[in-house]
């Protein structure tokens, strides 16, 4: 579905991704993890064409994406920070985004799922952070696209909304979609993700299933496994960077 | 691009600040027209205000809008539309909503005071045109600055500096140059120097139209002498359009290749 080959990217002197190669397949929930500044967001943005790689190629559904824009119709994206034009109403925003895409949208069930009906005529500037994130989720999930990319999907959500989101992700997974998640909430990742890609200093440090990772580091929980993996790298003189998750 | 333009435009014409901007022009123009019966005096008074205010408001409004919509632009970038369309659409949306406020704020009072049948119609239309062009020019410059600089403070600072430079510093430098080199023939230099500043160009356009260019300074006299009024007006408008075209072209280029 998405194949990344030898991807490198620097911002000035700061190298963010070094020779990253990755194959992501359909009917799978993958999590991209890593400490702050490890290149997670840059990797996602490269897939979406927001960041233009220095080297390497990315193909979506077999087509190289460089300089193209139509392929984004295959991808639903939830951005990390939900900020919208303040004077638009929720209904107008959703209509606007639908207007920009050719794919048919199904917002109604999602509006009900996240209980947004009372806010449909409210201006986006007047919404709380959590409600804005729900609007963000609706706009991200309302198409039936084969690829869904979620950058910190749980931020600002209350437990009820988080539960609804988890159900929604699993439902979409059942349809055979590829779902790519980044999150700092390890329990969320452990519950949702089948595969883990762990980035460190712009390299892929671990790639495999959640269970493989736990087994490799003799941990019963994902959080422990990741902490152990990071502590080992910390002791390794090749990685002297301050790591925190 | 049409869709992005449409939504930025509708987002902005409902913003409180656009309405304040409109109300300000309405009040100012009504007040001036009530105080003076002589329309060409009103045009000159308005010109002096507009030449400073339109560029200032257009650049500040655009730079603020541009930085505030950063995260939203990220959402738009993830949609299946070419990225250049997003930025050009936003620019046109902001500049058009500013231009509309200006058009209505100046236009309505003049219409109420019966400009249509008056001999001063040409002057009034020139004033309108200049304000519209300046809105588009300074909005484009501000968008360009915001696109080039991720650092908000730097972007704001540069935008104010650009305005200050064209509105105030440029004329000062111009005069100093005139003083220093007064023993040399300066006609062509003065001409060239005026073409490089959109605010000076706009002033020139109005003064040439009012046919009092020679009264208001050396450059005006030179302009009129060299080009005759109609040629001078054509040249000024052409240069003002270039002042829109070049920054827009830069926005187009940069938005195609930068990272977000």
Tab-separated table of C-alpha atoms in Angstrom:
chain	number	residue	atom	x	y	z
A	1	UNK	CA	0.000	0.000	0.000
A	2	UNK	CA	2.683	2.437	1.044
A	3	UNK	CA	6.278	1.681	0.257
A	4	UNK	CA	9.128	3.883	1.376
A	5	UNK	CA	12.613	3.362	-0.001
A	6	UNK	CA	15.823	4.923	1.312
A	7	UNK	CA	14.121	8.060	2.526
A	8	UNK	CA	16.364	10.837	3.881
A	9	UNK	CA	15.479	14.313	4.989
A	10	UNK	CA	17.387	17.136	6.687
A	11	UNK	CA	16.206	20.528	7.822
A	12	UNK	CA	19.318	22.653	7.514
A	13	UNK	CA	22.046	20.853	9.471
A	14	UNK	CA	19.531	18.781	11.379
A	15	UNK	CA	19.134	15.346	9.791
A	16	UNK	CA	15.705	14.027	10.706
A	17	UNK	CA	15.381	10.876	8.613
A	18	UNK	CA	18.332	8.733	7.521
A	19	UNK	CA	17.816	6.100	4.870
A	20	UNK	CA	14.431	4.900	6.079
A	21	UNK	CA	12.860	2.008	4.178
A	22	UNK	CA	9.475	0.696	5.157
A	23	UNK	CA	6.679	-1.361	3.677
A	24	UNK	CA	3.144	-0.852	4.977
A	25	UNK	CA	0.439	-3.272	3.931
A	26	UNK	CA	-3.336	-3.185	3.834
A	27	UNK	CA	-5.542	-4.569	6.616
A	28	UNK	CA	-3.194	-3.554	9.360
A	29	UNK	CA	-2.879	-1.105	12.211
A	30	UNK	CA	0.696	0.119	12.500
A	31	UNK	CA	2.057	2.496	15.097
A	32	UNK	CA	5.032	4.731	14.490
A	33	UNK	CA	6.708	5.374	17.823
A	34	UNK	CA	9.803	7.153	18.966
A	35	UNK	CA	11.022	9.893	21.283
A	36	UNK	CA	10.347	13.553	20.555
A	37	UNK	CA	12.225	14.680	17.497
A	38	UNK	CA	12.855	11.168	16.226
A	39	UNK	CA	11.239	11.913	12.869
A	40	UNK	CA	7.727	10.468	13.283
A	41	UNK	CA	5.879	13.521	12.080
A	42	UNK	CA	8.388	14.123	9.278
A	43	UNK	CA	7.849	10.561	8.079
A	44	UNK	CA	4.072	11.012	8.063
A	45	UNK	CA	4.319	14.395	6.393
A	46	UNK	CA	6.570	12.928	3.724
A	47	UNK	CA	3.888	10.368	2.919
A	48	UNK	CA	1.362	13.189	2.623
A	49	UNK	CA	3.649	15.277	0.421
A	50	UNK	CA	3.927	18.122	2.925
A	51	UNK	CA	7.626	17.500	3.384
A	52	UNK	CA	9.661	16.964	0.257
A	53	UNK	CA	12.357	14.308	0.856
A	54	UNK	CA	16.003	14.962	-0.002
A	55	UNK	CA	16.487	11.396	-1.150
A	56	UNK	CA	14.454	8.264	-1.620
A	57	UNK	CA	11.056	7.474	-3.023
A	58	UNK	CA	7.618	6.963	-1.569
A	59	UNK	CA	4.937	5.090	-3.461
A	60	UNK	CA	1.288	4.901	-2.534
A	61	UNK	CA	-0.675	2.075	-4.191
A	62	UNK	CA	2.333	1.464	-6.420
A	63	UNK	CA	2.567	5.030	-7.736
A	64	UNK	CA	5.473	7.346	-6.841
A	65	UNK	CA	4.011	10.427	-5.170
A	66	UNK	CA	6.597	13.108	-5.881
A	67	UNK	CA	4.981	16.233	-7.331
A	68	UNK	CA	1.574	14.554	-7.412
A	69	UNK	CA	-1.557	15.446	-5.481
A	70	UNK	CA	-4.358	13.160	-6.634
A	71	UNK	CA	-3.068	10.188	-4.620
A	72	UNK	CA	-4.049	12.035	-1.429
A	73	UNK	CA	-7.625	11.144	-2.253
A	74	UNK	CA	-6.676	7.640	-1.005
A	75	UNK	CA	-5.573	8.968	2.383
A	76	UNK	CA	-7.517	10.247	5.368
A	77	UNK	CA	-5.368	12.340	7.663
A	78	UNK	CA	-5.835	13.514	11.224
A	79	UNK	CA	-3.397	16.290	12.016
A	80	UNK	CA	-1.811	16.701	15.426
A	81	UNK	CA	-3.146	20.149	16.264
A	82	UNK	CA	-6.738	20.851	15.352
A	83	UNK	CA	-7.078	24.476	14.380
A	84	UNK	CA	-9.607	25.633	11.858
A	85	UNK	CA	-10.740	29.018	10.484
A	86	UNK	CA	-12.415	30.588	13.492
A	87	UNK	CA	-15.366	32.181	11.757
A	88	UNK	CA	-16.544	29.071	9.950
A	89	UNK	CA	-19.270	26.947	11.513
A	90	UNK	CA	-18.700	23.218	12.022
A	91	UNK	CA	-21.208	22.368	9.302
A	92	UNK	CA	-19.551	24.787	6.875
A	93	UNK	CA	-16.100	23.388	7.577
A	94	UNK	CA	-17.231	19.834	6.920
A	95	UNK	CA	-18.976	20.926	3.750
A	96	UNK	CA	-15.869	22.777	2.652
A	97	UNK	CA	-13.600	19.767	3.110
A	98	UNK	CA	-16.099	17.568	1.283
A	99	UNK	CA	-16.109	20.141	-1.476
A	100	UNK	CA	-12.352	19.749	-1.911
A	101	UNK	CA	-12.494	16.015	-2.434
A	102	UNK	CA	-14.141	13.937	-5.056
A	103	UNK	CA	-14.670	10.907	-2.819
A	104	UNK	CA	-18.087	10.633	-1.227
A	105	UNK	CA	-18.224	11.509	2.467
A	106	UNK	CA	-20.318	9.987	5.238
A	107	UNK	CA	-20.183	12.464	8.107
A	108	UNK	CA	-23.566	11.797	9.753
A	109	UNK	CA	-22.754	8.577	11.571
A	110	UNK	CA	-19.526	10.112	12.853
A	111	UNK	CA	-21.266	13.253	14.042
A	112	UNK	CA	-23.613	11.019	16.020
A	113	UNK	CA	-20.760	8.848	17.296
A	114	UNK	CA	-18.920	11.841	18.733
A	115	UNK	CA	-22.131	13.622	19.794
A	116	UNK	CA	-21.444	16.731	17.773
A	117	UNK	CA	-25.032	17.539	16.725
A	118	UNK	CA	-25.436	20.419	19.208
A	119	UNK	CA	-22.298	22.093	17.849
A	120	UNK	CA	-23.004	21.946	14.138
A	121	UNK	CA	-24.007	25.602	13.917
A	122	UNK	CA	-21.290	26.828	16.311
A	123	UNK	CA	-18.302	28.744	15.012
A	124	UNK	CA	-15.084	26.785	15.296
A	125	UNK	CA	-13.423	29.566	17.266
A	126	UNK	CA	-15.941	29.031	20.074
A	127	UNK	CA	-15.337	25.292	20.502
A	128	UNK	CA	-13.271	23.754	23.294
A	129	UNK	CA	-10.079	21.876	22.443
A	130	UNK	CA	-11.674	18.456	22.912
A	131	UNK	CA	-14.675	19.311	20.748
A	132	UNK	CA	-12.381	20.647	18.043
A	133	UNK	CA	-10.508	17.368	18.124
A	134	UNK	CA	-13.837	15.543	17.631
A	135	UNK	CA	-14.545	17.731	14.603
A	136	UNK	CA	-11.047	16.890	13.424
A	137	UNK	CA	-11.832	13.173	13.825
A	138	UNK	CA	-15.054	13.521	11.846
A	139	UNK	CA	-13.288	15.250	8.974
A	140	UNK	CA	-10.566	12.609	9.010
A	141	UNK	CA	-12.842	9.557	9.074
A	142	UNK	CA	-15.699	10.721	6.895
A	143	UNK	CA	-14.317	9.306	3.664
A	144	UNK	CA	-14.076	5.659	2.971
A	145	UNK	CA	-10.394	5.911	1.983
A	146	UNK	CA	-8.167	2.824	2.034
A	147	UNK	CA	-5.430	4.544	4.084
A	148	UNK	CA	-5.944	6.373	7.374
A	149	UNK	CA	-3.144	8.321	9.061
A	150	UNK	CA	-3.699	9.494	12.631
A	151	UNK	CA	-1.224	11.812	14.344
A	152	UNK	CA	-1.892	11.771	18.113
A	153	UNK	CA	-5.579	10.894	17.726
A	154	UNK	CA	-6.433	10.808	21.442
A	155	UNK	CA	-5.175	14.269	22.370
A	156	UNK	CA	-7.790	16.250	24.259
A	157	UNK	CA	-10.415	13.500	24.162
A	158	UNK	CA	-12.436	12.416	27.196
A	159	UNK	CA	-12.641	8.676	28.034
A	160	UNK	CA	-15.997	8.229	26.296
A	161	UNK	CA	-14.762	9.785	23.083
A	162	UNK	CA	-11.521	7.772	23.293
A	163	UNK	CA	-13.552	4.568	23.609
A	164	UNK	CA	-15.672	5.535	20.593
A	165	UNK	CA	-12.502	6.293	18.654
A	166	UNK	CA	-11.043	2.879	19.449
A	167	UNK	CA	-14.227	1.171	18.245
A	168	UNK	CA	-14.114	3.262	15.102
A	169	UNK	CA	-10.489	2.360	14.354
A	170	UNK	CA	-11.214	-1.348	14.784
A	171	UNK	CA	-14.249	-1.055	12.534
A	172	UNK	CA	-12.181	0.544	9.794
A	173	UNK	CA	-9.500	-2.117	10.260
A	174	UNK	CA	-12.162	-4.768	9.637
A	175	UNK	CA	-12.808	-3.180	6.253
A	176	UNK	CA	-9.238	-4.018	5.246
A	177	UNK	CA	-7.763	-0.533	5.553
A	178	UNK	CA	-4.238	0.444	6.443
A	179	UNK	CA	-4.227	2.533	9.605
A	180	UNK	CA	-1.104	4.364	10.662
A	181	UNK	CA	-0.994	5.848	14.173
A	182	UNK	CA	1.454	7.899	16.165
A	183	UNK	CA	0.770	8.323	19.846
A	184	UNK	CA	2.498	8.951	23.143
A	185	UNK	CA	-0.105	6.951	25.022
A	186	UNK	CA	1.459	3.489	25.186
A	187	UNK	CA	-1.660	1.765	26.517
A	188	UNK	CA	-3.564	3.068	23.512
A	189	UNK	CA	-0.898	1.819	21.116
A	190	UNK	CA	-0.712	-1.559	22.837
A	191	UNK	CA	-4.449	-1.983	22.588
A	192	UNK	CA	-4.745	-0.901	18.967
A	193	UNK	CA	-1.556	-1.568	17.039
A	194	UNK	CA	-0.587	-4.873	15.465
A	195	UNK	CA	2.790	-3.686	14.209
A	196	UNK	CA	5.278	-1.255	15.675
A	197	UNK	CA	7.839	0.870	13.884
A	198	UNK	CA	10.227	2.449	16.367
A	199	UNK	CA	12.188	5.434	15.116
A	200	UNK	CA	15.308	6.679	16.828
A	201	UNK	CA	17.550	9.443	15.489
A	202	UNK	CA	15.916	9.121	12.116
A	203	UNK	CA	16.609	5.367	11.801
A	204	UNK	CA	14.167	2.534	12.092
A	205	UNK	CA	15.370	0.962	15.319
A	206	UNK	CA	12.744	-1.748	15.559
A	207	UNK	CA	10.169	-3.028	13.139
A	208	UNK	CA	7.854	-5.904	13.900
A	209	UNK	CA	4.729	-6.947	15.733
A	210	UNK	CA	3.828	-5.736	19.183
A	211	UNK	CA	4.316	-9.249	20.599
A	212	UNK	CA	7.749	-9.614	19.033
A	213	UNK	CA	8.841	-6.400	20.695
A	214	UNK	CA	7.585	-7.518	24.100
A	215	UNK	CA	9.209	-10.898	23.706
A	216	UNK	CA	12.523	-9.434	22.613
A	217	UNK	CA	12.760	-7.286	25.714
A	218	UNK	CA	11.141	-9.811	28.083
A	219	UNK	CA	8.339	-7.464	29.028
A	220	UNK	CA	4.666	-8.100	29.621
A	221	UNK	CA	3.720	-4.576	28.662
A	222	UNK	CA	4.606	-2.493	25.646
A	223	UNK	CA	5.612	0.477	27.769
A	224	UNK	CA	8.180	-1.612	29.646
A	225	UNK	CA	9.518	-3.112	26.431
A	226	UNK	CA	10.017	0.302	24.908
A	227	UNK	CA	11.595	1.694	28.053
A	228	UNK	CA	14.049	-1.242	28.096
A	229	UNK	CA	14.810	-0.793	24.414
A	230	UNK	CA	15.542	2.872	24.973
A	231	UNK	CA	17.665	2.250	28.055
A	232	UNK	CA	19.808	-0.201	26.110
A	233	UNK	CA	20.339	2.360	23.398
A	234	UNK	CA	21.157	4.958	26.016
A	235	UNK	CA	23.920	2.731	27.366
A	236	UNK	CA	25.163	2.279	23.861
A	237	UNK	CA	27.858	4.932	23.256
A	238	UNK	CA	26.670	5.397	19.657
A	239	UNK	CA	23.474	6.962	20.909
A	240	UNK	CA	24.207	9.633	23.431
A	241	UNK	CA	21.105	11.646	22.851
A	242	UNK	CA	18.701	12.404	25.616
A	243	UNK	CA	15.740	10.155	25.080
A	244	UNK	CA	12.341	10.678	26.555
A	245	UNK	CA	8.982	9.492	25.453
B	1	UNK	CA	-8.133	27.448	-6.021
B	2	UNK	CA	-11.640	28.799	-6.406
B	3	UNK	CA	-12.849	26.777	-3.464
B	4	UNK	CA	-10.019	27.840	-1.163
B	5	UNK	CA	-10.530	31.427	-2.284
B	6	UNK	CA	-14.257	31.197	-1.648
B	7	UNK	CA	-13.868	29.865	1.864
B	8	UNK	CA	-11.084	32.256	2.955
B	9	UNK	CA	-13.115	35.104	1.564
B	10	UNK	CA	-16.313	34.107	3.366
B	11	UNK	CA	-14.395	33.359	6.549
B	12	UNK	CA	-12.937	36.864	6.477
B	13	UNK	CA	-15.891	38.989	5.444
B	14	UNK	CA	-17.586	37.759	8.592
B	15	UNK	CA	-14.620	38.585	10.772
B	16	UNK	CA	-15.062	41.421	13.232
B	17	UNK	CA	-11.903	43.122	12.025
B	18	UNK	CA	-13.018	43.336	8.426
B	19	UNK	CA	-16.195	45.031	9.647
B	20	UNK	CA	-14.224	47.455	11.825
B	21	UNK	CA	-12.056	48.263	8.820
B	22	UNK	CA	-15.152	48.877	6.698
B	23	UNK	CA	-16.793	51.005	9.395
B	24	UNK	CA	-13.669	53.115	9.720
B	25	UNK	CA	-13.652	54.019	6.020
B	26	UNK	CA	-17.385	54.691	6.034
B	27	UNK	CA	-17.072	57.076	8.979
B	28	UNK	CA	-13.978	58.801	7.662
B	29	UNK	CA	-15.340	59.362	4.167
B	30	UNK	CA	-18.755	60.493	5.364
B	31	UNK	CA	-17.104	62.905	7.792
B	32	UNK	CA	-14.797	64.386	5.150
B	33	UNK	CA	-17.586	64.725	2.604
B	34	UNK	CA	-19.839	66.415	5.158
B	35	UNK	CA	-17.111	68.837	6.202
B	36	UNK	CA	-15.966	69.897	2.708
B	37	UNK	CA	-18.122	70.381	-0.345
B	38	UNK	CA	-15.068	70.324	-2.627
B	39	UNK	CA	-14.656	66.697	-3.741
B	40	UNK	CA	-11.101	67.019	-5.024
B	41	UNK	CA	-10.008	68.240	-1.597
B	42	UNK	CA	-11.660	65.194	-0.083
B	43	UNK	CA	-9.846	63.010	-2.600
B	44	UNK	CA	-6.502	64.538	-1.592
B	45	UNK	CA	-7.221	64.196	2.126
B	46	UNK	CA	-8.299	60.604	1.653
B	47	UNK	CA	-5.254	59.943	-0.490
B	48	UNK	CA	-2.920	61.012	2.281
B	49	UNK	CA	-4.616	58.685	4.724
B	50	UNK	CA	-5.053	55.789	2.332
B	51	UNK	CA	-1.470	55.765	1.108
B	52	UNK	CA	-0.334	54.986	4.651
B	53	UNK	CA	-3.273	53.069	6.036
B	54	UNK	CA	-4.146	50.660	3.225
B	55	UNK	CA	-0.617	49.199	3.011
B	56	UNK	CA	-0.353	48.978	6.800
B	57	UNK	CA	-3.683	47.226	7.333
B	58	UNK	CA	-3.279	44.991	4.282
B	59	UNK	CA	0.144	43.763	5.365
B	60	UNK	CA	-0.702	43.283	9.045
B	61	UNK	CA	-3.993	41.562	8.289
B	62	UNK	CA	-2.388	39.244	5.767
B	63	UNK	CA	0.593	38.308	7.901
B	64	UNK	CA	-1.652	37.563	10.905
B	65	UNK	CA	-4.050	35.534	8.778
B	66	UNK	CA	-1.205	33.645	7.205
B	67	UNK	CA	0.350	32.621	10.536
B	68	UNK	CA	-3.005	31.882	12.143
B	69	UNK	CA	-4.013	29.544	9.372
B	70	UNK	CA	-0.776	27.510	9.502
B	71	UNK	CA	-2.328	24.448	11.090
B	72	UNK	CA	-5.357	24.666	8.881
B	73	UNK	CA	-3.102	24.840	5.845
B	74	UNK	CA	-1.625	21.531	7.001
B	75	UNK	CA	-5.078	20.038	6.840
B	76	UNK	CA	-5.585	21.473	3.365
B	77	UNK	CA	-2.200	20.167	2.248
B	78	UNK	CA	-3.370	16.667	3.091
B	79	UNK	CA	-6.273	17.008	0.671
B	80	UNK	CA	-5.999	16.010	-2.978
B	81	UNK	CA	-5.399	19.529	-4.260
B	82	UNK	CA	-2.158	21.019	-5.630
B	83	UNK	CA	-0.383	22.884	-2.824
B	84	UNK	CA	0.127	26.040	-4.874
B	85	UNK	CA	-3.603	26.510	-5.197
B	86	UNK	CA	-3.937	26.641	-1.431
B	87	UNK	CA	-1.644	29.618	-1.019
B	88	UNK	CA	-2.816	31.551	-4.040
B	89	UNK	CA	-6.426	30.922	-3.009
B	90	UNK	CA	-5.782	32.173	0.513
B	91	UNK	CA	-3.952	35.235	-0.724
B	92	UNK	CA	-6.747	36.124	-3.110
B	93	UNK	CA	-9.330	35.540	-0.374
B	94	UNK	CA	-7.615	37.854	2.102
B	95	UNK	CA	-6.730	40.545	-0.443
B	96	UNK	CA	-10.214	40.518	-1.944
B	97	UNK	CA	-11.966	40.827	1.388
B	98	UNK	CA	-9.719	43.787	2.284
B	99	UNK	CA	-10.330	45.308	-1.122
B	100	UNK	CA	-14.078	44.856	-0.714
B	101	UNK	CA	-14.098	46.618	2.679
B	102	UNK	CA	-12.162	49.460	1.131
B	103	UNK	CA	-14.377	49.625	-1.951
B	104	UNK	CA	-17.584	49.760	0.080
B	105	UNK	CA	-16.180	52.014	2.805
B	106	UNK	CA	-15.042	54.681	0.342
B	107	UNK	CA	-17.561	53.998	-2.399
B	108	UNK	CA	-20.871	54.163	-0.525
B	109	UNK	CA	-20.374	57.680	0.927
B	110	UNK	CA	-19.262	59.065	-2.428
B	111	UNK	CA	-22.282	57.496	-4.110
B	112	UNK	CA	-24.585	58.962	-1.457
B	113	UNK	CA	-23.046	62.380	-2.070
B	114	UNK	CA	-23.765	62.045	-5.792
B	115	UNK	CA	-20.316	61.378	-7.285
B	116	UNK	CA	-21.773	59.686	-10.353
B	117	UNK	CA	-22.965	62.836	-12.060
B	118	UNK	CA	-20.064	64.969	-10.890
B	119	UNK	CA	-17.023	66.120	-12.833
B	120	UNK	CA	-14.811	64.620	-10.117
B	121	UNK	CA	-15.773	61.046	-11.002
B	122	UNK	CA	-12.399	60.367	-12.619
B	123	UNK	CA	-10.478	61.460	-9.509
B	124	UNK	CA	-12.658	59.347	-7.308
B	125	UNK	CA	-12.176	56.284	-9.516
B	126	UNK	CA	-8.401	56.787	-9.466
B	127	UNK	CA	-8.493	56.908	-5.696
B	128	UNK	CA	-10.502	53.692	-5.627
B	129	UNK	CA	-8.148	51.965	-8.058
B	130	UNK	CA	-5.047	52.960	-6.107
B	131	UNK	CA	-6.479	51.656	-2.829
B	132	UNK	CA	-7.425	48.360	-4.437
B	133	UNK	CA	-4.008	47.913	-6.025
B	134	UNK	CA	-2.244	48.744	-2.757
B	135	UNK	CA	-4.386	46.176	-0.898
B	136	UNK	CA	-3.325	43.471	-3.332
B	137	UNK	CA	0.338	44.558	-3.347
B	138	UNK	CA	0.910	44.686	0.398
B	139	UNK	CA	-1.155	41.608	1.049
B	140	UNK	CA	1.038	39.716	-1.434
B	141	UNK	CA	4.233	41.014	0.172
B	142	UNK	CA	3.014	39.969	3.622
B	143	UNK	CA	1.982	36.505	2.413
B	144	UNK	CA	5.368	36.095	0.812
B	145	UNK	CA	7.150	37.064	4.027
B	146	UNK	CA	5.005	34.699	6.103
B	147	UNK	CA	5.660	31.892	3.648
B	148	UNK	CA	9.403	32.432	3.764
B	149	UNK	CA	9.717	32.729	7.541
B	150	UNK	CA	8.447	30.145	9.995
B	151	UNK	CA	9.336	32.381	12.902
B	152	UNK	CA	6.295	34.530	13.610
B	153	UNK	CA	8.181	37.335	15.292
B	154	UNK	CA	10.591	37.614	12.398
B	155	UNK	CA	7.687	37.593	9.961
B	156	UNK	CA	5.802	40.325	11.814
B	157	UNK	CA	8.951	42.409	12.189
B	158	UNK	CA	9.833	42.162	8.525
B	159	UNK	CA	6.292	43.002	7.450
B	160	UNK	CA	6.252	46.159	9.555
B	161	UNK	CA	9.710	47.030	8.303
B	162	UNK	CA	8.622	46.657	4.676
B	163	UNK	CA	5.682	48.962	5.318
B	164	UNK	CA	7.819	51.470	7.207
B	165	UNK	CA	10.413	51.400	4.472
B	166	UNK	CA	8.008	52.155	1.644
B	167	UNK	CA	5.803	54.540	3.599
B	168	UNK	CA	8.423	56.613	5.413
B	169	UNK	CA	12.090	55.679	5.077
B	170	UNK	CA	12.118	55.535	1.292
B	171	UNK	CA	11.019	59.152	0.902
B	172	UNK	CA	13.623	60.248	3.410
B	173	UNK	CA	16.401	58.447	1.560
B	174	UNK	CA	15.072	59.846	-1.679
B	175	UNK	CA	15.293	63.424	-0.376
B	176	UNK	CA	18.752	62.893	1.059
B	177	UNK	CA	19.927	61.540	-2.299
B	178	UNK	CA	18.431	64.551	-4.027
B	179	UNK	CA	20.265	66.875	-1.636
B	180	UNK	CA	23.605	65.172	-2.007
B	181	UNK	CA	23.565	64.981	-5.773
B	182	UNK	CA	21.788	68.229	-6.474
B	183	UNK	CA	24.603	69.378	-8.771
B	184	UNK	CA	23.904	66.525	-11.173
B	185	UNK	CA	20.955	66.017	-13.520
B	186	UNK	CA	18.606	63.900	-11.423
B	187	UNK	CA	15.562	63.592	-13.640
B	188	UNK	CA	16.042	59.975	-14.620
B	189	UNK	CA	17.147	58.971	-11.158
B	190	UNK	CA	14.026	60.525	-9.658
B	191	UNK	CA	11.865	58.753	-12.178
B	192	UNK	CA	13.486	55.416	-11.581
B	193	UNK	CA	13.372	55.800	-7.813
B	194	UNK	CA	9.638	56.513	-7.845
B	195	UNK	CA	8.908	53.432	-9.893
B	196	UNK	CA	10.512	51.257	-7.241
B	197	UNK	CA	8.129	52.270	-4.475
B	198	UNK	CA	4.475	51.255	-4.820
B	199	UNK	CA	3.307	53.940	-2.391
B	200	UNK	CA	5.119	56.696	-4.288
B	201	UNK	CA	3.784	55.271	-7.503
B	202	UNK	CA	0.233	55.409	-6.188
B	203	UNK	CA	0.674	58.977	-5.053
B	204	UNK	CA	1.982	59.810	-8.501
B	205	UNK	CA	-1.009	58.203	-10.115
B	206	UNK	CA	-3.483	60.284	-8.137
B	207	UNK	CA	-1.543	63.505	-8.533
B	208	UNK	CA	-1.163	63.018	-12.273
B	209	UNK	CA	-4.888	62.445	-12.485
B	210	UNK	CA	-5.647	65.544	-10.417
B	211	UNK	CA	-3.349	67.417	-12.777
B	212	UNK	CA	-1.506	69.093	-9.940
B	213	UNK	CA	1.593	66.897	-10.032
B	214	UNK	CA	3.932	69.824	-10.678
B	215	UNK	CA	2.751	71.555	-7.524
B	216	UNK	CA	3.647	68.647	-5.330
B	217	UNK	CA	7.294	68.120	-5.818
B	218	UNK	CA	10.103	67.559	-8.165
B	219	UNK	CA	9.313	63.996	-9.155
B	220	UNK	CA	5.769	64.869	-10.097
B	221	UNK	CA	7.004	67.602	-12.386
B	222	UNK	CA	9.523	65.278	-13.977
B	223	UNK	CA	6.904	62.601	-14.450
B	224	UNK	CA	4.517	64.959	-16.134
B	225	UNK	CA	7.201	66.523	-18.254
B	226	UNK	CA	8.501	63.215	-19.532
B	227	UNK	CA	5.431	61.210	-20.078
B	228	UNK	CA	2.565	63.627	-20.306
B	229	UNK	CA	-0.281	62.634	-18.039
B	230	UNK	CA	-1.767	59.641	-19.821
B	231	UNK	CA	1.600	57.956	-20.469
B	232	UNK	CA	2.614	58.521	-16.854
B	233	UNK	CA	-0.622	57.004	-15.623
B	234	UNK	CA	-0.203	53.957	-17.832
B	235	UNK	CA	3.347	53.467	-16.655
B	236	UNK	CA	2.393	53.794	-12.985
B	237	UNK	CA	-0.459	51.319	-13.306
B	238	UNK	CA	1.831	48.939	-15.179
B	239	UNK	CA	4.434	49.142	-12.432
B	240	UNK	CA	1.826	48.687	-9.719
B	241	UNK	CA	0.610	45.559	-11.484
B	242	UNK	CA	4.196	44.318	-11.557
B	243	UNK	CA	4.315	44.934	-7.809
B	244	UNK	CA	1.463	42.438	-7.520
B	245	UNK	CA	2.768	40.052	-10.165
B	246	UNK	CA	6.286	39.541	-8.860
B	247	UNK	CA	5.400	38.679	-5.225
B	248	UNK	CA	2.548	36.440	-6.401
B	249	UNK	CA	4.933	34.638	-8.716
B	250	UNK	CA	7.334	34.176	-5.769
B	251	UNK	CA	4.491	32.835	-3.616
B	252	UNK	CA	3.669	30.418	-6.407
B	253	UNK	CA	7.276	29.228	-6.666
B	254	UNK	CA	7.973	28.895	-2.956
B	255	UNK	CA	4.702	27.198	-2.083
B	256	UNK	CA	5.519	24.496	-4.616
B	257	UNK	CA	8.775	23.432	-3.034
B	258	UNK	CA	8.914	24.244	0.661
B	259	UNK	CA	8.310	21.861	3.569
B	260	UNK	CA	5.437	22.228	6.000
